[in-house]
Short mmCIF file of C-alpha atoms and ligand atoms in Angstrom, two decimals:
data_model
loop_
_atom_site.label_atom_id
_atom_site.label_comp_id
_atom_site.label_asym_id
_atom_site.label_seq_id
_atom_site.Cartn_x
_atom_site.Cartn_y
_atom_site.Cartn_z
CA MET A 26 -92.17 -79.39 11.68
CA LYS A 27 -93.04 -80.03 8.08
CA ILE A 28 -92.90 -83.76 7.07
CA LEU A 29 -93.92 -83.29 3.79
CA GLU A 30 -94.09 -80.10 1.47
CA VAL A 31 -95.60 -80.31 -2.37
CA ARG A 32 -94.76 -77.41 -4.08
CA ASN A 33 -96.59 -76.44 -7.23
CA LEU A 34 -96.84 -80.36 -8.45
CA LYS A 35 -98.20 -80.99 -11.95
CA VAL A 36 -98.91 -84.47 -13.28
CA TYR A 37 -100.33 -84.96 -16.44
CA TYR A 38 -101.36 -88.12 -18.48
CA PHE A 39 -100.15 -87.78 -22.36
CA LEU A 40 -103.10 -89.48 -24.05
CA HIS A 41 -103.62 -89.70 -27.77
CA ARG A 42 -106.91 -87.36 -27.60
CA GLY A 43 -104.76 -84.87 -25.35
CA ILE A 44 -103.02 -84.15 -22.26
CA VAL A 45 -105.09 -84.87 -18.91
CA LYS A 46 -103.99 -82.28 -16.70
CA ALA A 47 -105.02 -84.57 -13.37
CA VAL A 48 -103.03 -82.40 -10.89
CA ASP A 49 -102.07 -78.95 -12.05
CA GLY A 50 -100.03 -76.52 -9.90
CA VAL A 51 -101.03 -78.11 -6.30
CA SER A 52 -99.09 -76.92 -3.27
CA PHE A 53 -99.66 -78.05 0.36
CA SER A 54 -97.61 -79.49 3.61
CA VAL A 55 -98.17 -81.80 6.39
CA GLU A 56 -97.04 -81.10 9.49
CA GLU A 57 -95.72 -84.10 12.07
CA GLY A 58 -98.67 -85.72 13.54
CA GLU A 59 -101.18 -84.19 11.34
CA ILE A 60 -103.70 -85.79 9.64
CA LEU A 61 -104.62 -83.99 6.38
CA GLY A 62 -107.85 -84.78 4.53
CA ILE A 63 -108.37 -84.57 0.80
CA ALA A 64 -111.75 -84.46 -0.70
CA GLY A 65 -113.27 -83.85 -4.08
CA GLU A 66 -115.24 -85.38 -6.56
CA SER A 67 -114.18 -88.50 -8.58
CA GLY A 68 -111.87 -87.31 -11.16
CA SER A 69 -110.54 -84.46 -9.36
CA GLY A 70 -107.05 -85.55 -9.08
CA LYS A 71 -106.92 -87.06 -5.69
CA SER A 72 -105.57 -90.81 -6.29
CA THR A 73 -102.76 -89.03 -9.07
CA LEU A 74 -101.92 -86.68 -6.28
CA ALA A 75 -101.54 -89.72 -3.64
CA HIS A 76 -99.51 -91.94 -6.42
CA SER A 77 -97.08 -89.07 -6.99
CA ILE A 78 -96.02 -88.59 -3.37
CA LEU A 79 -94.88 -92.16 -3.78
CA ARG A 80 -93.45 -91.79 -7.09
CA LEU A 81 -96.23 -94.54 -8.59
CA ILE A 82 -97.42 -92.58 -11.49
CA LYS A 83 -96.71 -94.68 -14.39
CA PRO A 84 -96.96 -93.98 -18.21
CA PRO A 85 -98.80 -92.40 -19.99
CA GLY A 86 -98.65 -90.31 -16.51
CA GLU A 87 -95.75 -88.05 -16.09
CA ILE A 88 -94.65 -85.59 -13.07
CA VAL A 89 -93.76 -82.78 -15.35
CA GLU A 90 -93.01 -80.19 -12.71
CA GLY A 91 -92.97 -79.40 -9.23
CA GLU A 92 -91.18 -80.69 -5.78
CA ILE A 93 -92.08 -83.24 -3.29
CA ILE A 94 -89.92 -82.53 -0.28
CA PHE A 95 -89.97 -85.48 2.26
CA GLN A 96 -87.75 -84.83 5.39
CA GLY A 97 -85.64 -82.56 3.41
CA LYS A 98 -85.42 -84.56 0.16
CA ASP A 99 -86.90 -83.68 -2.99
CA LEU A 100 -88.44 -87.06 -3.73
CA THR A 101 -88.81 -85.98 -7.56
CA LYS A 102 -85.25 -86.10 -7.72
CA LEU A 103 -84.57 -89.38 -6.31
CA SER A 104 -83.52 -92.83 -8.31
CA GLU A 105 -85.79 -95.51 -8.17
CA ASP A 106 -83.78 -97.51 -6.00
CA GLU A 107 -83.89 -94.68 -3.53
CA MET A 108 -87.42 -94.23 -3.99
CA ARG A 109 -87.94 -98.08 -3.11
CA GLU A 110 -86.26 -97.81 0.17
CA ILE A 111 -88.68 -94.93 0.91
CA ARG A 112 -91.92 -96.66 0.10
CA GLY A 113 -93.10 -98.77 2.59
CA ARG A 114 -90.30 -98.02 5.38
CA ASP A 115 -90.75 -94.03 5.47
CA ILE A 116 -93.93 -93.37 3.73
CA SER A 117 -96.59 -96.05 3.07
CA MET A 118 -99.81 -96.39 1.62
CA VAL A 119 -103.27 -98.07 1.68
CA PHE A 120 -105.50 -98.21 -1.57
CA GLN A 121 -109.15 -98.42 -1.70
CA ASP A 122 -109.23 -101.72 -3.09
CA PRO A 123 -107.53 -104.51 -1.06
CA ASN A 124 -107.71 -106.99 -3.95
CA THR A 125 -105.87 -105.22 -6.40
CA TYR A 126 -102.86 -105.07 -3.86
CA LEU A 127 -102.63 -108.60 -2.47
CA ASN A 128 -101.27 -111.47 -4.45
CA PRO A 129 -104.47 -113.99 -4.77
CA ILE A 130 -101.93 -116.93 -4.54
CA MET A 131 -99.72 -116.02 -1.45
CA LYS A 132 -100.74 -116.57 2.31
CA VAL A 133 -101.25 -112.85 3.56
CA GLY A 134 -98.96 -113.56 6.56
CA LEU A 135 -96.34 -113.99 4.19
CA GLN A 136 -97.21 -111.02 2.01
CA VAL A 137 -96.82 -108.86 5.30
CA ALA A 138 -93.73 -110.50 6.15
CA GLU A 139 -92.19 -109.54 2.76
CA VAL A 140 -91.96 -106.08 3.88
CA TYR A 141 -89.20 -107.22 6.45
CA GLU A 142 -87.63 -109.13 3.81
CA ALA A 143 -87.39 -106.04 1.38
CA HIS A 144 -86.00 -103.43 3.83
CA GLN A 145 -84.59 -105.24 6.69
CA ASN A 146 -83.30 -108.36 4.89
CA ALA A 147 -84.79 -110.46 7.13
CA LYS A 148 -85.99 -113.82 6.10
CA ILE A 149 -89.33 -114.62 6.06
CA GLU A 150 -89.36 -117.37 8.65
CA THR A 151 -87.88 -115.27 11.31
CA VAL A 152 -90.47 -112.39 11.19
CA LEU A 153 -93.66 -114.54 11.20
CA ASP A 154 -93.92 -113.74 15.20
CA LYS A 155 -93.60 -110.21 14.07
CA VAL A 156 -96.55 -110.57 11.50
CA VAL A 157 -98.66 -112.17 14.26
CA ASN A 158 -98.23 -109.58 16.54
CA LEU A 159 -99.23 -107.24 13.90
CA PHE A 160 -102.46 -108.74 12.96
CA LYS A 161 -103.00 -108.75 16.68
CA LYS A 162 -102.65 -104.90 16.53
CA VAL A 163 -105.02 -104.61 13.83
CA LYS A 164 -107.51 -106.96 15.21
CA ILE A 165 -107.52 -109.59 12.93
CA THR A 166 -108.69 -112.57 14.78
CA ASP A 167 -106.90 -115.95 15.14
CA PRO A 168 -103.78 -114.01 14.18
CA GLU A 169 -101.79 -117.38 14.24
CA LYS A 170 -104.01 -119.11 11.87
CA ARG A 171 -104.84 -116.00 9.75
CA ILE A 172 -101.23 -115.70 8.43
CA TYR A 173 -101.45 -118.66 6.82
CA SER A 174 -104.63 -117.61 4.80
CA TYR A 175 -105.12 -116.62 1.44
CA PRO A 176 -106.74 -113.41 0.54
CA HIS A 177 -109.93 -115.30 -0.53
CA GLU A 178 -110.50 -116.78 2.57
CA LEU A 179 -110.71 -113.32 4.24
CA SER A 180 -113.37 -110.86 4.11
CA GLY A 181 -113.11 -107.36 2.62
CA GLY A 182 -112.38 -105.68 6.01
CA MET A 183 -110.03 -108.34 7.13
CA LYS A 184 -107.99 -107.77 3.61
CA GLN A 185 -107.99 -104.31 4.34
CA ARG A 186 -106.67 -104.63 8.02
CA ALA A 187 -103.85 -107.08 6.53
CA LEU A 188 -103.03 -104.09 4.32
CA ILE A 189 -103.15 -101.85 7.08
CA SER A 190 -100.73 -103.87 9.11
CA MET A 191 -98.50 -104.08 6.07
CA ALA A 192 -98.47 -100.22 5.89
CA VAL A 193 -97.70 -99.79 9.65
CA ALA A 194 -95.42 -102.60 9.91
CA LEU A 195 -92.16 -100.53 9.59
CA LYS A 196 -93.32 -97.64 11.40
CA PRO A 197 -93.41 -95.15 8.64
CA LYS A 198 -93.49 -91.25 9.05
CA LEU A 199 -96.39 -90.70 6.47
CA ILE A 200 -99.02 -93.26 5.93
CA ILE A 201 -101.30 -92.12 2.59
CA LEU A 202 -104.78 -93.49 2.51
CA ASP A 203 -106.79 -93.26 -0.81
CA GLU A 204 -110.26 -93.91 -0.15
CA PRO A 205 -109.19 -97.18 2.52
CA THR A 206 -113.00 -97.92 3.37
CA SER A 207 -114.87 -96.84 0.46
CA ALA A 208 -115.17 -100.34 -0.56
CA LEU A 209 -116.37 -101.86 2.82
CA ASP A 210 -119.78 -101.80 4.53
CA VAL A 211 -120.49 -98.75 6.51
CA THR A 212 -120.36 -100.35 10.00
CA ILE A 213 -116.53 -101.99 9.03
CA GLN A 214 -115.66 -98.88 7.64
CA LEU A 215 -116.01 -97.28 11.19
CA GLU A 216 -113.98 -99.94 12.88
CA ILE A 217 -111.42 -99.42 10.24
CA VAL A 218 -111.18 -95.73 10.83
CA ASN A 219 -111.16 -96.16 14.63
CA LEU A 220 -108.26 -98.87 13.91
CA LEU A 221 -106.39 -96.28 11.65
CA LYS A 222 -106.66 -93.48 14.43
CA GLU A 223 -105.24 -95.75 16.97
CA MET A 224 -102.48 -96.80 14.73
CA LYS A 225 -101.42 -93.03 14.05
CA GLU A 226 -101.46 -92.32 17.62
CA GLU A 227 -99.31 -95.19 18.57
CA LEU A 228 -96.86 -94.22 15.46
CA ASN A 229 -96.95 -90.76 15.86
CA ALA A 230 -97.24 -90.63 12.17
CA SER A 231 -98.65 -88.09 9.98
CA MET A 232 -101.45 -89.21 7.61
CA ILE A 233 -102.91 -88.03 4.27
CA PHE A 234 -106.49 -89.03 4.05
CA ILE A 235 -108.24 -89.26 0.68
CA SER A 236 -111.96 -89.41 1.06
CA HIS A 237 -115.24 -88.36 -0.58
CA ASP A 238 -116.88 -88.68 2.59
CA LEU A 239 -116.63 -85.15 3.60
CA GLU A 240 -118.51 -85.80 7.08
CA LEU A 241 -115.68 -88.70 7.82
CA LEU A 242 -113.14 -86.33 7.16
CA SER A 243 -114.53 -83.43 9.46
CA GLU A 244 -114.27 -85.86 12.53
CA ILE A 245 -110.65 -87.26 11.97
CA THR A 246 -108.30 -84.88 10.08
CA ASP A 247 -106.83 -81.58 11.25
CA LYS A 248 -106.57 -79.77 7.88
CA LEU A 249 -108.70 -80.10 4.74
CA MET A 250 -107.99 -79.31 1.08
CA ILE A 251 -110.89 -79.38 -1.20
CA MET A 252 -109.69 -80.38 -4.63
CA TYR A 253 -111.53 -79.75 -7.89
CA ALA A 254 -110.48 -80.47 -11.44
CA GLY A 255 -106.57 -80.78 -10.58
CA LYS A 256 -106.91 -77.74 -8.38
CA VAL A 257 -106.83 -76.93 -4.71
CA VAL A 258 -109.77 -74.71 -4.11
CA GLU A 259 -109.80 -74.58 -0.30
CA TYR A 260 -107.32 -75.57 2.15
CA GLY A 261 -107.04 -74.72 5.92
CA SER A 262 -108.09 -76.37 9.31
CA THR A 263 -111.02 -78.86 9.04
CA LYS A 264 -112.89 -76.94 11.78
CA GLU A 265 -112.71 -73.65 9.64
CA VAL A 266 -113.17 -75.04 6.15
CA PHE A 267 -116.15 -77.25 7.63
CA ASN A 268 -118.03 -74.68 9.78
CA ASN A 269 -117.30 -71.69 7.20
CA PRO A 270 -116.54 -72.75 3.84
CA LYS A 271 -115.46 -69.87 1.54
CA HIS A 272 -115.38 -71.15 -1.87
CA PRO A 273 -118.71 -71.98 -3.76
CA TYR A 274 -117.63 -75.24 -4.71
CA THR A 275 -116.73 -76.36 -0.69
CA GLU A 276 -120.17 -74.89 0.60
CA ALA A 277 -121.73 -77.00 -2.30
CA LEU A 278 -120.07 -80.12 -1.38
CA ILE A 279 -121.05 -79.26 2.40
CA ASN A 280 -124.57 -78.82 1.76
CA SER A 281 -124.69 -81.85 -0.34
CA ILE A 282 -123.86 -84.27 2.41
CA LYS A 283 -126.58 -82.97 4.70
CA TYR A 284 -129.34 -84.58 2.22
CA ILE A 285 -127.64 -87.68 0.56
CA ARG A 286 -127.26 -90.78 2.25
CA LYS A 287 -123.61 -91.16 3.85
CA ASP A 288 -122.74 -94.19 1.30
CA THR A 289 -123.47 -92.49 -1.78
CA LEU A 290 -120.87 -89.57 -3.37
CA PRO A 291 -122.48 -85.91 -2.91
CA THR A 292 -123.83 -84.88 -5.93
CA ILE A 293 -123.75 -81.20 -7.28
CA GLU A 294 -125.49 -80.01 -10.17
CA GLY A 295 -123.75 -80.06 -13.41
CA GLU A 296 -120.88 -81.96 -14.74
CA PRO A 297 -117.14 -82.12 -13.82
CA PRO A 298 -115.11 -80.47 -16.26
CA SER A 299 -112.76 -82.04 -18.88
CA LEU A 300 -109.45 -82.05 -17.70
CA ILE A 301 -107.95 -81.97 -21.39
CA ASN A 302 -109.80 -78.83 -22.06
CA PRO A 303 -110.79 -77.28 -18.89
CA PRO A 304 -112.89 -74.21 -18.63
CA ASN A 305 -111.48 -70.81 -18.97
CA GLY A 306 -110.98 -68.60 -15.81
CA CYS A 307 -111.97 -70.57 -12.89
CA ARG A 308 -112.61 -74.10 -13.28
CA PHE A 309 -115.85 -74.23 -11.40
CA HIS A 310 -117.44 -71.27 -12.91
CA PRO A 311 -119.84 -73.28 -15.14
CA ARG A 312 -121.28 -74.66 -11.93
CA CYS A 313 -120.90 -71.99 -9.92
CA PRO A 314 -123.93 -70.53 -8.27
CA LYS A 315 -122.02 -67.26 -7.49
CA LYS A 316 -120.11 -66.39 -10.56
CA PHE A 317 -119.76 -62.86 -12.04
CA ASP A 318 -118.22 -61.45 -15.09
CA ILE A 319 -114.50 -62.15 -14.53
CA CYS A 320 -114.91 -65.78 -13.41
CA ASP A 321 -114.77 -67.14 -16.74
CA LYS A 322 -112.14 -65.14 -17.94
CA THR A 323 -109.19 -64.96 -15.14
CA GLU A 324 -107.85 -67.54 -12.98
CA PRO A 325 -108.09 -66.78 -9.18
CA SER A 326 -105.14 -67.63 -7.30
CA LEU A 327 -105.17 -69.46 -4.11
CA ILE A 328 -105.04 -66.41 -1.51
CA THR A 329 -104.77 -66.44 2.49
CA ILE A 330 -108.34 -64.94 4.04
CA ASP A 331 -109.48 -65.80 7.46
CA GLY A 332 -106.70 -68.37 8.19
CA ARG A 333 -107.23 -70.56 5.35
CA LYS A 334 -106.25 -70.49 1.54
CA VAL A 335 -109.15 -70.19 -0.99
CA SER A 336 -109.13 -69.75 -4.60
CA CYS A 337 -112.14 -67.75 -5.37
CA HIS A 338 -112.73 -64.05 -7.13
CA LEU A 339 -115.40 -63.44 -4.51
CA TYR A 340 -112.28 -62.80 -2.11
CA GLY A 341 -109.50 -60.50 -1.93
CA GLU A 342 -105.98 -60.70 -0.58
CA GLU A 343 -106.07 -59.69 3.31
CA GLU A 344 -103.61 -56.65 4.13
N1 ADP B 415 -103.68 -94.05 -15.99
C1 ADP B 415 -104.24 -93.00 -16.31
N2 ADP B 415 -104.40 -92.75 -18.02
C2 ADP B 415 -105.24 -91.63 -18.19
N3 ADP B 415 -105.59 -90.91 -17.50
C3 ADP B 415 -105.77 -91.28 -15.94
C4 ADP B 415 -105.06 -92.02 -15.42
N4 ADP B 415 -105.62 -92.19 -14.27
C5 ADP B 415 -106.30 -91.21 -13.87
N5 ADP B 415 -106.62 -90.46 -14.96
C6 ADP B 415 -107.20 -89.29 -15.35
O1 ADP B 415 -106.87 -88.44 -14.43
C7 ADP B 415 -107.96 -87.68 -13.92
C8 ADP B 415 -107.90 -87.85 -12.38
O2 ADP B 415 -108.16 -88.98 -11.70
P1 ADP B 415 -107.67 -89.48 -10.49
O3 ADP B 415 -106.68 -88.94 -9.83
O4 ADP B 415 -108.02 -90.63 -10.52
O5 ADP B 415 -108.97 -88.57 -9.72
P2 ADP B 415 -109.79 -89.09 -8.20
O6 ADP B 415 -108.81 -90.10 -7.39
O7 ADP B 415 -109.98 -87.78 -7.46
O8 ADP B 415 -111.20 -89.79 -8.69
C9 ADP B 415 -109.02 -87.98 -14.56
O9 ADP B 415 -109.68 -87.34 -15.28
C10 ADP B 415 -108.70 -89.66 -15.03
O10 ADP B 415 -109.32 -90.12 -15.85
MG1 MG B 416 -109.55 -91.77 -6.77
#
């Protein structure tokens, strides 16, 4: 069963210097209990995509086209009130930098308790024991004391655990993680990833896990979607995409992690293109080692080949 289906989503930022087509016709779906990984260089539109699913895009950004079907409803059509009900309860999100999403002058336990207050009309004092249990679950030490700590009294890893506890509090069906470990030390990263896997099993939730760390994604995700300049270039089962990449960009990403230390971004020769004036034809053609005559003229469409989808002129549609 599909829990989420995104169809031809376009999300643009309307700036004075032009229109940034950050997400430009993206389609994919997430099955119940599945982890979908999304990878791609910085600026490829991953966060914009994640924020659009929860309708968190603010002006000058706007969802200009497409559908986001969640449990049969098109989220792009819901009112702000209806959306607020879904956020946190049915779909929750964990962001890269916990500091942006924690209120510095409010005790962390109370911030987590607010989730129950917002969705279940519960008084904060009556749910503190639930928060203590959640903190235990996400392995925050000394939870009875920690609920009264302010964010600055916690380490980065502990803050992210507190946000994860907030994200799982109401047992959502879908959890979106936007580079949840990128701001943390490598050892803490592993602990958090293991925690997320545990949470996923326990809740039987689906996850969208965004990361530039392809190796990490290859270990924990079922499907993998590679984005380049606002478009999906390859999308399929993680094993197949990782072991036998078809798109030259996917191939370059995978090759680059073999040579580069894990905590740095993989680098590929050349610059990511402008999303205001993207290259004609295939957006990757200026950097592509395999480009040929039509690549700078015609845009490739996403076709199915070898059990995955790929948008590259090297391949023709299967019969
Ligand atoms: N609030 C914003 N206003 C204008 N442009 C934005 C905004 N947020 C993101 N962008 C632009 O949208 C593109 C995609 O960004 P983003 O979704 O953050 O990519 P990623 O998460 O893959 O790094 C980039 O060109 C970025 O500069
Ligand atoms: Mg991002």
